[in-house]
Short mmCIF file of C-alpha atoms in Angstrom, two decimals:
data_model
loop_
_atom_site.label_atom_id
_atom_site.label_comp_id
_atom_site.label_asym_id
_atom_site.label_seq_id
_atom_site.Cartn_x
_atom_site.Cartn_y
_atom_site.Cartn_z
CA MET A 1 62.58 94.65 0.06
CA PRO A 2 59.89 91.97 0.45
CA LYS A 3 57.62 92.35 3.24
CA ASN A 4 57.89 88.71 4.45
CA ILE A 5 59.74 85.77 3.15
CA ASN A 6 57.97 82.15 2.90
CA PHE A 7 59.64 79.48 3.20
CA VAL A 8 56.87 77.02 3.37
CA ARG A 9 55.31 77.54 0.32
CA ASP A 10 55.69 74.89 -1.66
CA ARG A 11 54.78 72.52 1.18
CA GLN A 12 51.79 74.32 1.47
CA ARG A 13 50.44 74.13 -2.00
CA TRP A 14 51.41 70.45 -1.57
CA VAL A 15 49.22 70.28 1.08
CA GLU A 16 46.35 72.08 -0.24
CA LYS A 17 46.73 69.49 -3.16
CA ALA A 18 46.27 66.43 -0.85
CA GLN A 19 43.48 67.61 1.32
CA ALA A 20 41.32 68.68 -1.73
CA GLN A 21 42.03 64.87 -2.49
CA ASP A 22 41.43 63.34 0.70
CA GLN A 23 38.10 65.14 0.15
CA LYS A 24 37.38 63.48 -2.70
CA ILE A 25 38.53 60.19 -0.80
CA LEU A 26 35.74 60.67 1.84
CA LEU A 27 33.38 61.27 -0.50
CA PHE A 28 33.74 57.71 -2.10
CA SER A 29 34.28 56.46 1.41
CA SER A 30 31.12 57.78 2.43
CA ILE A 31 28.88 56.71 -0.64
CA ALA A 32 30.39 53.22 -0.20
CA LEU A 33 29.25 53.05 3.63
CA GLY A 34 26.20 53.89 2.86
CA ILE A 35 25.91 51.74 -0.04
CA ILE A 36 26.94 49.34 2.07
CA ALA A 37 24.53 50.49 4.84
CA VAL A 38 21.16 49.86 2.77
CA ILE A 39 22.33 46.27 1.42
CA GLY A 40 22.99 45.41 4.83
CA ILE A 41 19.06 46.65 6.33
CA VAL A 42 17.77 45.64 2.99
CA ALA A 43 19.21 42.11 3.67
CA GLY A 44 18.34 42.45 7.28
CA VAL A 45 14.65 43.35 6.38
CA SER A 46 14.06 40.98 3.79
CA HIS A 47 15.63 38.02 5.99
CA TRP A 48 13.08 38.86 8.88
CA LEU A 49 10.51 38.39 6.18
CA LEU A 50 11.64 35.60 4.95
CA SER A 51 11.72 34.50 8.36
CA ARG A 52 8.42 35.18 8.81
CA ASN A 53 6.90 33.70 6.01
CA LEU A 54 8.41 30.43 6.78
CA ASP A 55 7.24 30.36 10.51
CA SER A 56 3.65 30.88 8.97
CA ILE A 57 4.10 27.82 6.42
CA LEU A 58 5.59 25.72 9.31
CA SER A 59 2.10 26.76 11.19
CA GLU A 60 0.27 26.15 8.92
CA GLN A 61 2.29 22.46 8.14
CA LYS A 62 1.63 21.68 11.97
CA SER A 63 -2.50 21.98 11.74
CA THR A 64 -2.63 20.37 8.43
CA LYS A 65 -0.69 17.57 10.31
CA SER A 66 -3.23 17.63 13.17
CA ALA A 67 -6.22 17.47 10.31
CA ILE A 68 -4.96 14.47 8.93
CA LEU A 69 -4.05 12.72 12.05
CA ALA A 70 -7.86 13.14 12.94
CA GLU A 71 -8.60 11.42 9.80
CA GLN A 72 -6.62 8.41 10.66
CA PRO A 73 -8.95 5.83 10.72
CA ILE A 74 -10.11 6.78 7.47
CA GLU A 75 -6.73 6.60 6.09
CA GLU A 76 -6.01 3.37 7.70
CA SER A 77 -8.72 1.26 6.25
CA TYR A 78 -8.91 2.98 2.88
CA THR A 79 -4.65 2.30 2.87
CA ILE A 80 -5.63 -1.40 3.64
CA PHE A 81 -8.15 -1.31 1.62
CA ALA A 82 -6.00 -0.84 -1.49
CA HIS A 83 -3.23 -3.24 -0.42
CA LYS A 84 -5.78 -5.82 -0.44
CA LEU A 85 -7.01 -5.12 -3.49
CA ARG A 86 -3.48 -5.70 -4.66
CA VAL A 87 -3.15 -9.10 -3.38
CA LEU A 88 -6.90 -9.88 -4.63
CA THR A 89 -5.34 -8.79 -8.21
CA ASP A 90 -3.14 -11.82 -7.89
CA LEU A 91 -5.40 -14.44 -6.33
CA PHE A 92 -8.24 -13.73 -9.23
CA GLY A 93 -5.26 -13.46 -12.06
CA ASN A 94 -4.24 -16.83 -10.89
CA ARG A 95 -7.80 -18.12 -10.44
CA LYS A 96 -8.74 -16.66 -13.76
CA ASN A 97 -6.18 -18.72 -15.55
CA LYS A 98 -7.80 -22.00 -13.90
CA GLN A 99 -10.82 -21.39 -14.65
CA GLU A 100 -10.63 -20.20 -18.17
CA ALA A 101 -8.43 -23.38 -18.21
CA LEU A 102 -10.98 -26.02 -17.10
CA THR A 103 -14.33 -24.32 -19.22
CA PHE A 104 -11.85 -24.86 -22.20
CA PHE A 105 -10.83 -28.18 -21.76
CA SER A 106 -14.61 -29.10 -20.25
CA LYS A 107 -16.37 -27.60 -23.62
CA PHE A 108 -13.46 -28.52 -26.11
CA PHE A 109 -13.81 -32.33 -25.62
CA GLY A 110 -17.42 -32.58 -25.70
CA PRO A 111 -20.19 -34.52 -24.46
CA GLY A 112 -19.25 -37.66 -22.44
CA VAL A 113 -15.90 -36.30 -21.36
CA ILE A 114 -15.58 -34.91 -17.67
CA ILE A 115 -12.84 -33.30 -15.74
CA SER A 116 -12.97 -36.18 -12.61
CA GLN A 117 -9.87 -34.93 -10.62
CA LEU A 118 -7.63 -31.36 -10.33
CA SER A 119 -4.75 -30.46 -8.66
CA TYR A 120 -2.31 -27.63 -8.80
CA SER A 121 1.46 -27.21 -8.52
CA GLY A 122 4.28 -24.53 -8.84
CA GLU A 123 5.05 -21.20 -6.96
CA ASN A 124 2.24 -19.18 -8.41
CA ASN A 125 -0.21 -21.88 -8.99
CA GLU A 126 1.06 -22.17 -12.63
CA ILE A 127 0.31 -26.17 -13.28
CA LEU A 128 -2.42 -27.76 -13.58
CA THR A 129 -3.31 -31.02 -13.28
CA PHE A 130 -6.01 -32.56 -14.50
CA SER A 131 -7.99 -36.32 -15.16
CA LEU A 132 -10.27 -36.14 -18.25
CA SER A 133 -13.08 -39.31 -17.87
CA ALA A 134 -14.74 -40.49 -20.88
CA GLN A 135 -17.65 -43.20 -20.77
CA ASP A 136 -15.55 -45.91 -22.99
CA ILE A 137 -12.76 -46.35 -25.42
CA PHE A 138 -14.53 -44.34 -28.85
CA THR A 139 -14.59 -41.45 -26.43
CA MET A 140 -11.33 -41.40 -25.22
CA GLU A 141 -9.85 -42.27 -28.75
CA ARG A 142 -11.76 -38.78 -29.94
CA VAL A 143 -9.42 -37.31 -27.09
CA PHE A 144 -6.73 -38.48 -27.74
CA LYS A 145 -7.10 -37.10 -31.79
CA GLN A 146 -8.29 -34.30 -30.56
CA LEU A 147 -5.51 -33.53 -28.07
CA LYS A 148 -3.28 -32.87 -31.34
CA SER A 149 -5.57 -30.38 -32.78
CA PRO A 150 -3.86 -26.77 -33.99
CA GLU A 151 -6.66 -24.86 -32.07
CA LEU A 152 -5.71 -26.54 -28.63
CA LEU A 153 -1.47 -26.72 -28.91
CA ALA A 154 -2.52 -22.85 -30.20
CA ALA A 155 -4.40 -21.74 -26.46
CA TYR A 156 -1.93 -24.16 -24.59
CA PRO A 157 1.51 -25.24 -25.50
CA ASP A 158 2.30 -26.38 -22.84
CA ILE A 159 0.63 -30.13 -22.18
CA THR A 160 1.73 -33.27 -21.17
CA ARG A 161 0.25 -36.28 -21.39
CA GLY A 162 0.52 -38.60 -18.54
CA GLY A 163 -1.20 -42.18 -17.13
CA LEU A 164 -4.20 -43.56 -19.11
CA SER A 165 -6.26 -45.85 -16.92
CA ARG A 166 -9.42 -47.66 -16.96
CA ASN A 167 -11.84 -48.36 -13.66
CA ASP A 168 -13.95 -51.39 -13.05
CA SER A 169 -16.95 -49.24 -14.59
CA GLY A 170 -15.60 -48.79 -17.56
CA VAL A 171 -14.99 -45.47 -17.39
CA TYR A 172 -11.12 -44.76 -19.16
CA SER A 173 -9.45 -41.72 -17.08
CA LEU A 174 -6.16 -39.60 -19.13
CA LYS A 175 -4.13 -37.54 -17.12
CA LEU A 176 -2.86 -34.04 -18.52
CA THR A 177 -0.61 -31.38 -17.32
CA VAL A 178 -0.94 -27.76 -18.55
CA VAL A 179 1.67 -25.00 -17.96
CA LEU A 180 -1.11 -22.07 -17.66
CA PRO A 181 -0.25 -19.09 -19.28
CA ASP A 182 0.27 -15.70 -17.63
CA ILE A 183 -2.83 -13.84 -17.46
CA VAL A 184 -3.88 -9.93 -17.06
CA LEU A 185 -6.84 -9.22 -15.86
CA GLU A 186 -8.80 -7.15 -18.10
CA LYS A 187 -12.32 -5.08 -18.39
CA GLU A 188 -14.88 -6.95 -20.26
CA SER A 189 -16.53 -4.83 -22.89
CA MET B 1 76.07 67.13 0.27
CA ASN B 2 74.12 64.81 2.54
CA LYS B 3 70.75 63.49 1.67
CA LYS B 4 67.38 64.42 3.36
CA ALA B 5 66.94 61.95 5.96
CA LYS B 6 63.70 60.24 5.89
CA GLN B 7 61.56 61.82 8.14
CA PRO B 8 59.85 59.53 10.67
CA PHE B 9 55.64 59.11 10.32
CA ASN B 10 53.84 61.90 12.95
CA LEU B 11 50.47 60.92 13.62
CA GLN B 12 49.83 64.14 14.99
CA LEU B 13 51.09 66.26 11.84
CA PHE B 14 48.77 63.58 9.81
CA LEU B 15 45.77 63.78 11.74
CA HIS B 16 45.94 67.46 11.70
CA THR B 17 46.93 68.18 8.17
CA ARG B 18 45.33 65.29 6.44
CA ARG B 19 41.93 64.72 9.10
CA SER B 20 39.90 63.76 6.03
CA LEU B 21 41.97 61.00 4.68
CA ALA B 22 42.13 59.63 7.85
CA ILE B 23 38.38 60.01 8.68
CA ALA B 24 37.93 58.33 5.04
CA ILE B 25 40.55 55.34 6.55
CA GLY B 26 37.66 55.12 8.95
CA LEU B 27 35.14 55.11 6.67
CA VAL B 28 36.47 52.61 4.98
CA LEU B 29 37.36 50.18 7.72
CA ALA B 30 33.80 50.28 9.01
CA SER B 31 32.66 49.61 5.35
CA VAL B 32 34.78 46.25 5.33
CA ILE B 33 33.26 45.02 8.79
CA LEU B 34 29.89 46.45 8.06
CA LEU B 35 30.12 44.43 4.75
CA VAL B 36 31.99 41.04 6.63
CA ALA B 37 29.42 40.71 9.76
CA VAL B 38 26.38 41.80 8.59
CA CYS B 39 25.73 41.95 4.74
CA ILE B 40 27.07 38.72 3.85
CA PRO B 41 25.85 36.68 7.05
CA GLN B 42 22.54 38.56 6.07
CA ILE B 43 22.21 37.45 2.55
CA LYS B 44 23.48 33.83 3.36
CA ALA B 45 20.86 33.18 5.84
CA SER B 46 17.93 34.72 3.45
CA LEU B 47 19.38 32.48 0.81
CA GLU B 48 18.94 29.36 3.25
CA VAL B 49 15.64 31.04 4.30
CA ASN B 50 14.41 30.95 0.76
CA THR B 51 15.80 27.17 0.12
CA THR B 52 13.98 26.17 3.00
CA ILE B 53 10.86 27.83 2.31
CA ALA B 54 10.79 26.02 -1.57
CA LYS B 55 11.24 22.63 0.44
CA GLU B 56 8.86 23.17 3.19
CA ASN B 57 6.18 24.94 0.38
CA GLU B 58 6.38 21.24 -1.76
CA ARG B 59 5.56 19.93 1.89
CA LEU B 60 2.76 21.59 2.40
CA THR B 61 1.55 21.11 -0.61
CA LYS B 62 1.86 17.78 -0.36
CA LEU B 63 -0.11 17.88 3.13
CA LYS B 64 -3.10 19.62 2.09
CA GLN B 65 -3.13 17.14 -1.20
CA LYS B 66 -3.38 14.23 1.42
CA PHE B 67 -6.02 16.11 3.69
CA SER B 68 -8.35 16.98 0.58
CA GLU B 69 -8.27 12.96 -0.46
CA LEU B 70 -8.83 11.78 3.01
CA SER B 71 -11.83 14.69 3.23
CA ASN B 72 -13.10 13.52 -0.40
CA ILE B 73 -12.58 9.93 0.19
CA THR B 74 -15.78 8.64 2.03
CA TYR B 75 -17.80 10.33 -1.03
CA GLN B 76 -16.36 7.67 -3.64
CA PRO B 77 -17.97 4.73 -4.37
CA GLU B 78 -15.22 2.88 -4.30
CA TYR B 79 -15.20 3.49 -0.26
CA GLU B 80 -18.52 1.75 0.22
CA GLN B 81 -16.89 -1.31 -0.89
CA ILE B 82 -14.41 -1.33 2.51
CA ASP B 83 -16.19 -3.28 4.22
CA PHE B 84 -16.75 -6.39 1.70
CA VAL B 85 -13.04 -6.42 0.56
CA SER B 86 -12.32 -7.01 4.13
CA ALA B 87 -14.84 -9.62 4.19
CA THR B 88 -13.34 -11.16 1.16
CA LEU B 89 -9.60 -10.86 2.36
CA PRO B 90 -9.91 -10.43 6.26
CA SER B 91 -6.80 -9.36 8.21
CA HIS B 92 -7.20 -12.70 10.60
CA LYS B 93 -7.77 -16.19 10.13
CA PRO B 94 -10.96 -16.65 8.71
CA LEU B 95 -11.77 -19.84 10.49
CA LEU B 96 -15.41 -19.11 11.87
CA GLU B 97 -15.93 -17.15 8.02
CA LEU B 98 -15.08 -20.63 6.22
CA ILE B 99 -17.34 -22.82 8.36
CA THR B 100 -20.23 -20.49 8.07
CA SER B 101 -19.60 -19.77 4.39
CA LEU B 102 -19.60 -23.93 3.80
CA TYR B 103 -22.68 -24.04 5.83
CA ALA B 104 -24.10 -21.94 3.72
CA VAL B 105 -22.96 -23.16 0.10
CA THR B 106 -24.05 -26.86 1.07
CA GLN B 107 -27.62 -25.47 2.39
CA LYS B 108 -27.52 -23.36 -0.93
CA SER B 109 -26.63 -26.24 -3.39
CA GLY B 110 -27.87 -29.21 -1.57
CA VAL B 111 -24.98 -31.29 -1.43
CA VAL B 112 -24.14 -33.41 1.52
CA VAL B 113 -20.45 -32.89 3.69
CA SER B 114 -19.61 -36.44 4.45
CA ASN B 115 -16.49 -35.47 6.21
CA PHE B 116 -14.60 -32.28 6.84
CA GLU B 117 -10.99 -31.90 8.19
CA ILE B 118 -9.06 -28.42 8.80
CA SER B 119 -5.83 -27.54 10.17
CA PRO B 120 -5.82 -23.84 11.11
CA GLY B 121 -2.66 -23.90 12.87
CA LEU B 122 -1.90 -21.68 15.56
CA VAL B 123 -5.37 -19.30 16.31
CA SER B 124 -4.24 -17.21 19.05
CA THR B 125 -0.78 -16.20 20.76
CA SER B 126 -0.48 -15.18 24.05
CA SER B 127 0.11 -11.75 23.21
CA ALA B 128 -2.49 -12.46 20.51
CA GLU B 129 0.33 -11.10 17.94
CA TYR B 130 0.06 -13.19 14.14
CA VAL B 131 3.02 -15.29 13.36
CA ASN B 132 3.45 -14.86 9.50
CA THR B 133 4.11 -18.31 7.64
CA GLY B 134 2.66 -17.11 4.32
CA LYS B 135 4.05 -15.31 0.95
CA GLY B 136 4.43 -12.01 2.60
CA ALA B 137 1.21 -10.45 1.75
CA TYR B 138 -0.92 -12.80 2.33
CA ASP B 139 -1.60 -16.50 3.85
CA SER B 140 -3.80 -19.47 3.45
CA LEU B 141 -5.91 -21.95 5.25
CA GLU B 142 -6.47 -25.40 3.56
CA LEU B 143 -9.67 -27.52 4.09
CA LYS B 144 -10.22 -30.98 2.95
CA LEU B 145 -13.92 -31.98 2.29
CA SER B 146 -15.81 -35.18 0.71
CA VAL B 147 -19.48 -33.93 -0.39
CA GLY B 148 -22.17 -36.42 -1.89
CA GLY B 149 -24.70 -35.14 -4.18
CA THR B 150 -26.01 -35.08 -7.99
CA TYR B 151 -23.42 -33.79 -10.17
CA ASP B 152 -25.90 -30.69 -10.82
CA GLN B 153 -25.81 -29.88 -7.14
CA LEU B 154 -21.95 -30.80 -6.88
CA GLN B 155 -21.29 -28.17 -9.90
CA GLN B 156 -23.41 -25.70 -7.84
CA PHE B 157 -21.52 -26.49 -4.57
CA MET B 158 -17.90 -26.03 -6.78
CA LEU B 159 -19.42 -22.91 -8.20
CA LEU B 160 -20.63 -21.46 -4.89
CA THR B 161 -17.59 -21.73 -2.78
CA GLU B 162 -15.69 -19.72 -5.38
CA THR B 163 -17.80 -16.77 -5.35
CA VAL B 164 -18.72 -16.40 -1.46
CA THR B 165 -16.44 -14.41 1.28
CA PRO B 166 -13.96 -15.30 1.97
CA PHE B 167 -12.10 -15.72 -0.83
CA THR B 168 -11.80 -19.32 -1.68
CA THR B 169 -10.19 -21.36 -4.18
CA ILE B 170 -10.73 -25.11 -5.03
CA SER B 171 -7.27 -26.16 -5.48
CA GLU B 172 -7.98 -29.82 -5.77
CA LEU B 173 -10.16 -32.21 -6.60
CA SER B 174 -11.57 -35.94 -7.29
CA LEU B 175 -14.69 -36.28 -9.01
CA ASN B 176 -16.59 -39.70 -9.06
CA ALA B 177 -19.79 -39.21 -11.10
CA THR B 178 -21.92 -41.55 -13.13
CA PHE B 179 -21.89 -41.80 -16.51
CA ASP B 180 -25.51 -42.38 -18.34
CA ASN B 181 -25.12 -45.79 -20.45
CA GLU B 182 -27.27 -44.85 -23.20
CA SER B 183 -25.98 -40.77 -23.57
CA ALA B 184 -22.38 -41.58 -22.75
CA THR B 185 -22.81 -38.42 -20.94
CA VAL B 186 -22.65 -37.76 -17.04
CA ASP B 187 -25.96 -38.81 -15.44
CA GLN B 188 -27.08 -35.51 -13.75
CA SER B 189 -29.46 -36.94 -11.66
CA LYS B 190 -27.30 -39.56 -10.22
CA ALA B 191 -25.48 -39.45 -7.03
CA SER B 192 -21.79 -38.56 -7.52
CA SER B 193 -19.32 -37.50 -4.65
CA ALA B 194 -16.08 -35.67 -4.61
CA SER B 195 -13.44 -35.15 -2.74
CA LEU B 196 -11.81 -31.67 -2.64
CA VAL B 197 -8.97 -29.13 -1.08
CA THR B 198 -10.17 -25.81 -0.91
CA THR B 199 -7.83 -22.76 -0.08
CA THR B 200 -9.30 -19.71 1.89
CA PHE B 201 -6.80 -16.34 1.83
CA PHE B 202 -6.57 -14.38 4.37
CA PHE B 203 -4.24 -11.03 4.36
CA THR B 204 -1.29 -10.68 6.19
CA GLN B 205 0.89 -7.51 4.77
CA PRO B 206 1.98 -5.20 7.52
CA ILE B 207 1.45 -1.89 6.64
CA SER B 208 3.11 1.59 7.15
CA VAL B 209 2.51 5.09 6.15
CA SER B 210 3.90 8.33 6.81
CA LEU B 211 1.78 11.49 7.34
CA GLU B 212 3.51 13.08 3.51
CA GLN B 213 2.74 9.94 2.14
CA PRO B 214 -0.12 10.34 -0.35
CA LEU B 215 -2.98 7.90 -0.57
CA PRO B 216 -2.83 4.93 -2.71
CA LYS B 217 -4.61 5.27 -6.12
CA LEU B 218 -6.72 2.77 -7.27
CA THR B 219 -5.57 1.42 -10.70
CA THR B 220 -7.94 0.29 -13.65
CA THR B 221 -6.73 -3.17 -12.77
CA ASP B 222 -8.42 -2.47 -9.00
CA GLN B 223 -11.64 -1.52 -10.56
CA ILE B 224 -11.87 -4.77 -12.49
CA VAL B 225 -11.60 -6.59 -9.19
CA LEU B 226 -14.04 -4.88 -7.32
CA ASN B 227 -16.18 -5.40 -10.67
CA GLU B 228 -15.68 -9.04 -9.89
CA LEU B 229 -16.45 -9.05 -6.30
CA ALA B 230 -19.56 -7.46 -7.22
CA SER B 231 -20.66 -10.82 -8.12
CA PHE B 232 -19.80 -12.23 -4.82
CA GLU B 233 -22.00 -12.90 -1.86
CA LYS B 234 -21.23 -11.98 1.54
CA ILE B 235 -21.67 -14.69 3.91
CA ASP B 236 -22.22 -12.75 7.57
CA LEU B 237 -21.06 -14.58 10.54
CA PRO B 238 -24.37 -15.03 12.73
CA GLU B 239 -24.91 -13.02 15.79
CA GLN B 240 -25.12 -14.17 19.18
CA ASN B 241 -28.32 -12.13 20.73
CA THR B 242 -29.28 -14.49 23.46
CA ILE B 243 -27.97 -16.50 26.03
CA LEU B 244 -28.59 -20.31 25.38
CA GLY B 245 -28.80 -21.32 28.77
CA GLY B 246 -28.75 -25.13 30.17
CA GLY B 247 -31.89 -25.60 31.84
CA SER B 248 -32.02 -24.08 35.52
CA GLU B 249 -31.18 -26.94 37.53
CA ASP B 250 -29.40 -26.27 40.95
CA ILE B 251 -25.95 -27.15 40.32
CA PHE B 252 -24.90 -26.39 43.71
CA ARG B 253 -27.75 -27.67 46.12
CA VAL B 254 -26.54 -25.81 48.88
CA ALA B 255 -29.31 -25.72 51.97
CA LYS B 256 -31.65 -22.62 52.39
CA LEU B 257 -30.03 -21.50 49.09
CA ARG B 258 -32.55 -21.43 46.14
CA PHE B 259 -32.62 -19.81 42.67
CA PRO B 260 -35.68 -18.31 41.32
CA GLY B 261 -36.91 -20.90 38.83
CA ALA B 262 -34.53 -23.76 40.44
CA GLN B 263 -35.42 -27.23 40.36
CA VAL B 264 -34.44 -29.03 43.25
CA SER B 265 -33.48 -32.29 42.89
CA SER B 266 -35.10 -35.01 45.39
CA GLU B 267 -31.67 -35.86 46.59
CA THR B 268 -30.17 -35.43 49.90
CA VAL B 269 -29.08 -31.98 50.20
CA SER B 270 -26.02 -30.53 51.92
CA GLU B 271 -25.85 -28.56 54.68
CA LEU B 272 -23.26 -26.37 54.96
#
């Protein structure tokens, strides 16, 4: 006769097997928790370090801004100076246009012809109206011939002749209207 | 035979027999909570701070660059031209400067101004604020004048007018020159007259800058303009250093009141 009868042998085997499996699961879950905890700590520390870095950058920005504000009068005068130079560029360009045209026309027609009147019109003063005065009709005839010359038309293609008049002293005047080309200021070589 | 009835879940039995599993479940739950509540927010926050750092670093670099430029600007040769450029293109209506330069130019060239006319418009408001009626960046002041002198003097006058401060251009000209009968050229020595309209420009553009905006850079064209300005002559407004008195006559004529050095008229002095 057997000494004892084990009615739960199968169950015991099942429980032992289950507990062994549970131990494995416990091990893996502990490792997972550990890893996640480490990640959390690393993320927290890096956030803290980055925040410190950001604070120092912001503090440096503040001190640099204060330093710039202290130099405000210099910045103001220099900025206005630069803007004024831009405006002067336009004004010089427009005037150089006129000066070059007047110099050209004064020399082109030779002695005995002078520019006696001039005025500007147009949005950017690009239309120059002037009168050429000549001592006599022979000089004026020379002017008429020269107005047709290719050299003049190449330099100022848009030129219109106006009225011809003669005053009591015998001086002949011819009105001309010229559209001045756009000019770009260039450094003299 | 009857089927085995499903046994209800016994928590105590479960905890007793499968303690390790219960702990493992607890650990998994804790891991999930840690991940969702701590790790992910911290990582997100770190990424945001990193992006902010990149942006602020860039801003800091710009600010440092600007500060460095500001510190060095006073040593640049262009900086010395600031006053001259301001005199050439003033930020106000240069009425006095124009009249002063006109006087200086007439003295130098020797012409005689027979007539001049100027309409400066609004010179001052109650709030001293400028009312811009110009082309935005600049406005102009017109001066009409008639001058007389030899042809050479008139030429000199016109040349000098355009090379003194403030920046002035002859916008209209009417010249009455005398021709020499023999040479058919202009008689340089005979008296001639001219009517001119000059336009003097001044700066009116409002300018605003921000702390992070870099300083404007001077271009090659700006350098060319500065070279052109080198041939200009700056006309300074004369400074009044003494008080010009009108005499020392006692205008009050009060009895028993004597101003030092005052001349008392012989008329009857009124009494208080």
